[in-house]
XYZ file of C-alpha atoms in Angstrom:
437
model
C 19.494 -5.192 -9.287
C 18.132 -5.267 -5.729
C 14.514 -4.335 -6.445
C 12.326 -2.862 -9.142
C 12.555 0.839 -9.892
C 9.416 2.867 -8.980
C 8.434 3.401 -12.623
C 8.903 -0.252 -13.567
C 7.068 -1.350 -10.419
C 4.082 0.890 -11.258
C 3.996 -0.412 -14.822
C 4.078 -3.992 -13.554
C 1.171 -3.388 -11.168
C -0.860 -1.806 -13.978
C -0.167 -4.782 -16.240
C -1.157 -7.200 -13.492
C -4.389 -5.333 -12.892
C -5.305 -5.519 -16.590
C -4.508 -9.235 -16.661
C -6.694 -9.891 -13.618
C -9.590 -7.925 -15.068
C -9.409 -9.979 -18.260
C -9.190 -13.422 -16.658
C -12.758 -14.109 -15.571
C -15.322 -12.979 -13.009
C -14.508 -16.060 -10.930
C -11.042 -14.709 -10.219
C -12.053 -11.131 -9.446
C -14.908 -12.057 -7.120
C -13.959 -14.083 -4.039
C -15.883 -17.297 -3.491
C -15.054 -17.363 0.200
C -13.116 -14.278 1.244
C -10.827 -14.147 4.248
C -12.307 -11.418 6.424
C -9.585 -11.416 9.020
C -6.297 -13.237 9.443
C -7.214 -14.321 12.957
C -10.390 -16.037 11.719
C -8.431 -18.504 9.615
C -5.880 -19.539 12.232
C -6.284 -23.125 13.319
C -4.354 -25.753 15.167
C -2.680 -27.889 12.525
C 0.097 -30.427 12.944
C 1.994 -32.491 10.420
C 5.351 -34.071 9.640
C 6.763 -33.813 6.134
C 9.858 -34.898 4.201
C 12.527 -32.448 3.083
C 14.894 -33.252 0.227
C 18.257 -31.549 -0.203
C 18.457 -29.863 -3.587
C 21.774 -31.599 -4.388
C 20.849 -35.087 -3.178
C 19.744 -36.354 -6.570
C 22.391 -34.624 -8.647
C 25.114 -37.292 -8.574
C 27.678 -34.690 -7.492
C 31.067 -35.521 -6.001
C 31.849 -34.228 -2.510
C 34.032 -31.521 -4.025
C 31.248 -30.438 -6.347
C 28.745 -30.328 -3.505
C 31.141 -28.236 -1.452
C 31.579 -25.871 -4.389
C 27.799 -25.520 -4.728
C 27.370 -25.052 -0.970
C 29.990 -22.303 -0.886
C 28.406 -20.584 -3.868
C 24.944 -20.649 -2.273
C 26.355 -19.451 1.043
C 28.081 -16.518 -0.642
C 24.969 -15.453 -2.485
C 22.695 -15.908 0.493
C 25.039 -13.887 2.695
C 25.019 -11.015 0.212
C 21.254 -11.087 0.062
C 20.940 -10.941 3.853
C 23.344 -8.014 3.965
C 21.379 -6.186 1.267
C 18.078 -6.923 2.998
C 19.449 -5.474 6.244
C 20.444 -2.262 4.493
C 18.274 0.642 5.750
C 17.129 1.671 2.264
C 16.020 -1.873 1.378
C 14.306 -2.924 4.615
C 10.920 -4.685 4.264
C 11.237 -4.805 0.458
C 14.021 -7.310 -0.217
C 14.400 -10.927 0.915
C 17.090 -13.577 0.467
C 16.687 -15.303 -2.900
C 14.400 -18.314 -2.994
C 16.602 -20.216 -5.414
C 19.413 -20.228 -2.854
C 17.417 -22.401 -0.460
C 18.701 -25.816 0.549
C 15.613 -27.989 1.018
C 12.430 -28.612 -0.941
C 9.141 -29.986 0.366
C 6.154 -31.560 -1.341
C 2.607 -30.245 -0.874
C -0.638 -30.009 -2.820
C -2.760 -27.011 -3.762
C -6.457 -26.778 -4.607
C -9.531 -28.963 -4.876
C -8.928 -31.483 -6.324
C -5.333 -31.286 -4.969
C -2.439 -30.880 -7.380
C 1.081 -31.802 -6.258
C 3.923 -29.250 -6.144
C 7.448 -28.839 -4.754
C 8.539 -25.642 -3.050
C 11.690 -24.425 -1.345
C 11.484 -24.275 2.447
C 12.805 -20.875 3.480
C 13.152 -19.610 7.054
C 14.432 -16.289 5.666
C 11.183 -15.068 4.069
C 7.434 -15.151 4.676
C 5.391 -15.335 1.487
C 4.134 -18.682 0.173
C 3.904 -18.579 -3.607
C 3.672 -20.633 -6.759
C 3.309 -19.822 -10.448
C -0.235 -19.471 -11.754
C -2.007 -19.447 -15.075
C -2.314 -17.324 -17.139
C 1.379 -16.516 -16.970
C 2.909 -13.328 -18.324
C 6.418 -14.566 -17.605
C 7.085 -17.863 -15.862
C 10.114 -20.099 -15.562
C 10.079 -23.772 -16.484
C 9.060 -25.927 -13.523
C 8.831 -29.689 -12.902
C 5.042 -29.719 -12.419
C 2.188 -28.150 -14.418
C 1.603 -24.499 -13.512
C -1.312 -24.088 -11.094
C -4.579 -23.199 -12.819
C -7.013 -21.398 -10.451
C -9.959 -22.104 -12.781
C -9.620 -25.842 -12.113
C -9.916 -25.561 -8.314
C -13.266 -25.260 -6.536
C -11.627 -23.905 -3.348
C -9.795 -20.962 -4.925
C -10.655 -17.348 -4.133
C -9.004 -13.949 -4.116
C -7.920 -12.290 -0.898
C -9.970 -9.139 -0.425
C -8.474 -5.689 -0.021
C -9.930 -5.478 3.481
C -7.987 -8.504 4.636
C -5.099 -7.630 6.929
C -2.738 -9.967 5.066
C -2.961 -7.795 1.962
C -1.510 -4.921 3.957
C 1.320 -7.112 5.275
C 2.887 -7.373 1.836
C 6.008 -5.219 1.476
C 4.775 -3.970 -1.900
C 1.086 -4.155 -2.740
C -1.554 -2.312 -4.666
C -5.162 -2.940 -3.931
C -8.635 -1.875 -4.888
C -11.986 -3.584 -4.713
C -12.066 -4.420 -8.428
C -8.570 -5.726 -9.105
C -7.938 -7.457 -5.777
C -4.686 -7.502 -3.838
C -1.723 -7.263 -6.224
C 1.801 -7.893 -4.961
C 5.414 -7.555 -6.037
C 7.804 -9.526 -3.820
C 11.469 -8.778 -4.501
C 14.453 -10.909 -3.537
C 17.942 -9.644 -2.901
C 19.481 -10.925 -6.148
C 17.077 -8.956 -8.337
C 14.654 -11.835 -8.885
C 11.020 -11.353 -7.961
C 7.538 -12.797 -8.109
C 4.508 -10.655 -8.888
C 0.834 -11.501 -9.082
C -2.130 -11.431 -6.737
C -2.772 -12.692 -3.236
C -5.216 -15.587 -3.176
C -6.704 -18.143 -0.808
C -6.543 -21.897 -1.311
C -6.634 -25.260 0.385
C -3.126 -26.613 0.928
C -2.510 -30.282 1.696
C 0.615 -31.430 3.534
C 0.747 -35.212 3.248
C -2.821 -36.057 4.310
C -3.494 -32.888 6.291
C -5.643 -30.389 4.356
C -5.748 -26.779 5.514
C -8.256 -24.377 3.910
C -7.881 -20.624 3.448
C -4.101 -20.377 3.206
C -3.128 -17.043 1.678
C -0.476 -17.365 -1.018
C 0.988 -15.479 -3.918
C -0.450 -16.538 -7.257
C 2.509 -15.497 -9.378
C 1.905 -14.566 -12.992
C 5.188 -12.722 -13.534
C 8.473 -14.183 -12.285
C 12.019 -13.089 -12.991
C 15.117 -14.967 -11.903
C 16.526 -18.498 -11.614
C 14.241 -21.470 -11.166
C 13.425 -22.884 -7.749
C 11.144 -25.917 -7.945
C 7.527 -24.813 -8.274
C 7.706 -21.933 -5.807
C 8.464 -21.248 -2.176
C 7.124 -21.899 1.340
C 8.085 -19.087 3.692
C 8.642 -20.049 7.345
C 9.713 -16.632 8.607
C 8.254 -14.777 11.583
C 5.851 -12.534 9.650
C 2.041 -12.968 9.355
C 2.219 -14.218 5.754
C 4.413 -17.229 6.586
C 3.053 -20.759 6.784
C 3.634 -21.131 10.530
C 1.874 -17.836 11.261
C -1.118 -18.656 9.093
C -1.505 -22.107 10.594
C -1.699 -20.621 14.076
C 0.734 -23.324 15.205
C 3.723 -21.204 16.071
C 6.010 -24.119 16.817
C 8.008 -25.879 14.127
C 11.159 -27.950 13.986
C 13.424 -29.557 11.446
C 16.013 -32.303 11.537
C 18.616 -32.084 8.776
C 20.613 -35.133 7.728
C 24.288 -35.256 6.736
C 24.721 -32.724 3.939
C 26.873 -34.998 1.744
C 24.392 -37.882 1.948
C 21.177 -38.637 0.100
C 18.786 -39.385 2.961
C 15.806 -37.144 3.454
C 15.399 -34.619 6.259
C 12.199 -33.794 8.148
C 10.068 -30.727 8.880
C 7.514 -30.830 11.699
C 4.737 -28.348 12.434
C 2.681 -27.988 15.606
C 2.494 -30.831 18.114
C 4.867 -32.929 15.971
C 7.540 -30.286 16.584
C 7.541 -30.645 20.362
C 10.181 -32.835 21.930
C 10.977 -34.452 25.239
C 14.599 -35.052 26.084
C 17.851 -33.289 26.808
C 17.430 -30.092 24.862
C 19.452 -26.900 25.021
C 17.369 -23.779 24.693
C 18.374 -20.230 23.850
C 16.192 -17.123 23.470
C 15.233 -15.682 20.106
C 16.015 -12.068 19.355
C 14.181 -9.892 16.862
C 15.132 -6.923 14.761
C 12.013 -4.681 14.887
C 13.014 -3.113 11.579
C 13.344 -6.492 9.806
C 11.194 -8.862 11.899
C 11.165 -11.833 9.499
C 14.556 -13.236 10.528
C 15.387 -15.525 13.459
C 18.268 -14.124 15.515
C 20.188 -15.919 18.272
C 22.423 -14.449 20.938
C 25.933 -15.863 20.461
C 28.209 -14.979 23.377
C 31.422 -16.755 22.424
C 33.246 -19.680 20.793
C 35.581 -22.308 22.246
C 38.043 -24.373 20.186
C 39.675 -27.230 22.075
C 40.169 -25.818 25.545
C 40.596 -22.249 24.379
C 37.797 -19.734 24.733
C 38.463 -17.281 21.934
C 39.175 -13.675 22.918
C 36.016 -12.440 21.204
C 33.838 -9.948 23.016
C 30.176 -11.008 22.979
C 29.291 -7.575 21.595
C 30.911 -8.824 18.368
C 27.751 -10.844 17.717
C 25.274 -8.327 19.181
C 22.213 -7.272 17.208
C 22.356 -3.491 17.125
C 19.460 -1.051 17.203
C 20.016 -0.105 13.563
C 19.773 -3.788 12.475
C 23.494 -4.248 11.932
C 25.380 -7.173 13.438
C 23.599 -10.101 15.035
C 23.566 -13.804 14.197
C 20.739 -15.249 12.070
C 19.956 -18.960 12.264
C 19.049 -19.992 8.737
C 18.225 -23.333 7.120
C 18.965 -21.978 3.642
C 22.610 -20.980 4.189
C 24.912 -24.044 4.083
C 28.119 -22.702 5.675
C 28.189 -20.625 8.843
C 29.453 -17.107 8.194
C 30.980 -15.315 11.180
C 31.575 -11.632 11.781
C 34.985 -11.009 10.307
C 36.794 -10.162 13.546
C 35.526 -13.371 15.195
C 36.339 -15.519 12.179
C 39.939 -14.301 12.214
C 40.280 -15.681 15.757
C 38.613 -18.981 14.738
C 40.974 -19.474 11.830
C 44.101 -18.629 13.792
C 43.142 -20.938 16.663
C 42.557 -23.907 14.344
C 45.942 -23.205 12.728
C 47.523 -23.212 16.156
C 45.931 -26.451 17.364
C 45.948 -28.636 14.246
C 49.475 -29.906 13.731
C 49.298 -30.424 9.980
C 50.702 -28.482 7.022
C 48.244 -26.142 5.363
C 46.805 -26.813 1.927
C 45.235 -24.613 -0.727
C 41.627 -24.911 -1.805
C 39.318 -22.737 -3.867
C 36.354 -23.697 -1.654
C 37.826 -22.923 1.785
C 40.381 -20.459 3.058
C 41.562 -22.873 5.770
C 42.609 -26.392 4.750
C 45.184 -28.910 5.962
C 47.065 -31.731 4.219
C 46.106 -35.102 5.666
C 48.806 -37.683 6.426
C 49.567 -40.055 3.565
C 49.290 -42.986 5.972
C 45.570 -43.483 6.824
C 46.515 -45.051 10.155
C 48.056 -41.787 11.382
C 45.687 -40.201 13.867
C 44.556 -36.643 13.137
C 43.669 -34.621 16.217
C 40.737 -32.305 15.457
C 39.907 -29.969 18.350
C 36.260 -29.820 19.487
C 34.216 -26.736 18.682
C 31.585 -25.176 20.973
C 29.220 -22.293 20.217
C 28.193 -20.532 23.411
C 24.659 -19.274 22.878
C 22.858 -17.591 25.746
C 21.870 -20.413 28.164
C 23.003 -23.095 25.674
C 26.483 -24.419 24.911
C 26.266 -26.239 21.577
C 28.998 -28.863 21.043
C 29.276 -29.477 17.298
C 30.146 -32.922 15.872
C 33.362 -32.851 13.857
C 31.540 -33.467 10.552
C 29.540 -30.285 11.205
C 32.605 -28.096 10.796
C 35.289 -30.114 8.966
C 35.241 -31.951 5.638
C 37.823 -34.578 4.632
C 38.137 -35.057 0.890
C 40.896 -35.838 -1.628
C 43.674 -35.860 0.932
C 42.855 -32.554 2.571
C 40.705 -31.376 5.476
C 38.889 -28.032 5.269
C 36.945 -25.822 7.656
C 33.253 -25.480 6.791
C 32.971 -21.860 7.888
C 33.931 -18.515 6.509
C 34.001 -14.879 7.472
C 31.158 -12.593 6.473
C 33.311 -9.583 5.607
C 30.905 -7.678 7.847
C 29.680 -7.442 11.434
C 26.766 -9.798 10.675
C 26.818 -13.578 11.161
C 24.748 -16.567 9.985
C 24.505 -19.962 11.683
C 24.220 -22.268 8.672
C 22.509 -25.571 7.941
C 25.680 -27.718 7.868
C 26.365 -26.713 11.454
C 22.758 -27.627 12.332
C 22.823 -31.131 10.815
C 21.899 -34.030 13.085
C 20.325 -31.692 15.620
C 16.596 -31.454 16.120
C 16.138 -27.675 15.876
C 12.919 -26.439 17.479
C 11.555 -22.933 16.892
C 9.002 -22.030 19.568
C 7.437 -18.673 18.713
C 5.211 -18.770 21.777
C 8.195 -18.842 24.123
C 10.458 -16.987 21.638
C 13.158 -19.659 21.842
C 15.186 -22.033 19.679
C 16.167 -25.423 21.102
C 18.729 -28.003 19.987
C 18.839 -31.743 20.670
C 21.447 -34.103 19.165
C 19.515 -36.520 16.926
C 20.232 -39.101 14.239
C 18.102 -37.287 11.716
C 18.169 -40.105 9.130
C 16.374 -42.288 11.704
C 13.979 -39.627 12.865
């Protein structure tokens, strides 16, 4: 199921409206409405910890690779579905496939929650009381009646009209149904609250107060960092953010920075952002080629081009573990590694390119360097960003997409400070020891 059918969607909106009417006058009459999105933008900066969803699970390296591959496969399929012409603007990659969770507080007095950081969607949401259908979550479900700073978003507010599926009238408020590519969804009403990130409190953040959720659990909700007006970075008015992701098999925390904390001085490599006007949420980069060892692969840069119909292109995404390359390019990558690595091949269920390591640990294994040639930025990847050594074999941490689309995944981004500057429309990379950041 990619999204709700029209009849089911209409029934859901009607049910939500009846629920809202029955809650209380305090939830149907805004205490402090948001008259215009621009009025609430403010300069806000903070630095916050990110935790990998597998870091506390006591998994072996093989198990973590299995989970990473599984998430990458699902996330890829959701991106491909979301890019389909019939599903545009209604379907987003699934929240539960995200990689990193962040802590924040909602309301006055503030209540602590954990949400998935997702650069592939916009809406911020959490589950709210009274719940028609909610999944089990680590923290108590948010109760709007217990917060003095809560209010509904009015139908006249521009953010209500930015929702891909909404139904609004002056009495019921702004109802939403936000579908993800795996068939899961959150539905409820758009509200305004004070959000606190560490010690930085930001009033009037619009978020989805979900009272009907379907699908796998994902912490207490989601924090969208996409390019649309509903995302956290857009609402804060600070359109610069960065993250620094630690080694994916470790347990040390990563870092997200917003605003002035995201800016960096040093040797950075910067490449322009591209945008699909039909699906503007995603962050696209222009990849022109790939070099393995001293060999520039015979891949035409049009292989990675973002086409006018939204096909193709390369998305940079923090929620997809393994890079997925357009199939024709990946074939060249795989064949070149086979040619340059002088080891017998091995079988693995988690990778389609593995090599048997020498039985003598003192034998040197020559692993060719890998360079991604983005426009204006040649990114030299550390070996651990594209190869994993485990149980006597070495495997490539990339796969083909089975399509013309590509994703630059989080494992390939580890130990780089990755800066998204939406003023300049660029992404920058700087090699960084992220566990010491």
